[in-house]
Amino acid sequence: MIILALKVKRNLYQAWNNRGVALMKLQPYQQAASSFKKLYKLNQIIK
């Protein structure tokens, strides 16, 4: 579901957060970090 949401709307920050959390639980930490970096960048744009 998260991947589908990001395909439809790339700047959906909630989905990037959820993706990062899910990946951390599965332990591909590099991918999780990438998701959190994207979330951080989107947060800077919103402010």
mmCIF file of C-alpha atoms in Angstrom:
data_model
loop_
_atom_site.group_PDB
_atom_site.id
_atom_site.type_symbol
_atom_site.label_atom_id
_atom_site.label_comp_id
_atom_site.label_asym_id
_atom_site.label_seq_id
_atom_site.Cartn_x
_atom_site.Cartn_y
_atom_site.Cartn_z
ATOM 1 C CA MET A 1 0.000 0.000 0.000
ATOM 2 C CA ILE A 2 2.787 2.418 0.873
ATOM 3 C CA ILE A 3 4.537 1.860 -2.452
ATOM 4 C CA LEU A 4 1.279 2.462 -4.322
ATOM 5 C CA ALA A 5 0.680 5.698 -2.419
ATOM 6 C CA LEU A 6 4.174 6.924 -3.306
ATOM 7 C CA LYS A 7 3.679 6.042 -6.980
ATOM 8 C CA VAL A 8 0.525 8.148 -7.040
ATOM 9 C CA LYS A 9 1.869 11.066 -5.004
ATOM 10 C CA ARG A 10 5.647 11.270 -4.492
ATOM 11 C CA ASN A 11 5.490 14.066 -1.903
ATOM 12 C CA LEU A 12 3.190 12.273 0.532
ATOM 13 C CA TYR A 13 5.341 12.659 3.623
ATOM 14 C CA GLN A 14 3.262 10.305 5.790
ATOM 15 C CA ALA A 15 3.928 7.478 3.337
ATOM 16 C CA TRP A 16 7.695 8.141 3.415
ATOM 17 C CA ASN A 17 7.603 7.946 7.212
ATOM 18 C CA ASN A 18 5.581 4.733 7.183
ATOM 19 C CA ARG A 19 7.922 3.219 4.594
ATOM 20 C CA GLY A 20 10.946 4.062 6.731
ATOM 21 C CA VAL A 21 9.406 2.560 9.862
ATOM 22 C CA ALA A 22 8.383 -0.621 8.034
ATOM 23 C CA LEU A 23 11.836 -1.034 6.491
ATOM 24 C CA MET A 24 13.534 -0.548 9.858
ATOM 25 C CA LYS A 25 11.493 -3.423 11.253
ATOM 26 C CA LEU A 26 12.537 -5.594 8.290
ATOM 27 C CA GLN A 27 16.162 -4.442 8.724
ATOM 28 C CA PRO A 28 17.121 -3.052 5.307
ATOM 29 C CA TYR A 29 18.486 -0.018 7.132
ATOM 30 C CA GLN A 30 19.924 1.728 4.052
ATOM 31 C CA GLN A 31 16.485 1.829 2.418
ATOM 32 C CA ALA A 32 14.904 3.004 5.658
ATOM 33 C CA ALA A 33 17.477 5.798 5.932
ATOM 34 C CA SER A 34 16.741 6.806 2.352
ATOM 35 C CA SER A 35 13.037 7.085 3.160
ATOM 36 C CA PHE A 36 13.719 9.219 6.230
ATOM 37 C CA LYS A 37 16.029 11.487 4.184
ATOM 38 C CA LYS A 38 13.225 12.026 1.671
ATOM 39 C CA LEU A 39 10.839 12.755 4.543
ATOM 40 C CA TYR A 40 13.304 15.308 5.973
ATOM 41 C CA LYS A 41 13.650 17.056 2.601
ATOM 42 C CA LEU A 42 9.877 17.251 2.179
ATOM 43 C CA ASN A 43 9.534 18.622 5.703
ATOM 44 C CA GLN A 44 12.023 21.395 4.898
ATOM 45 C CA ILE A 45 10.001 22.349 1.812
ATOM 46 C CA ILE A 46 6.734 22.464 3.778
ATOM 47 C CA LYS A 47 8.178 24.793 6.436
#
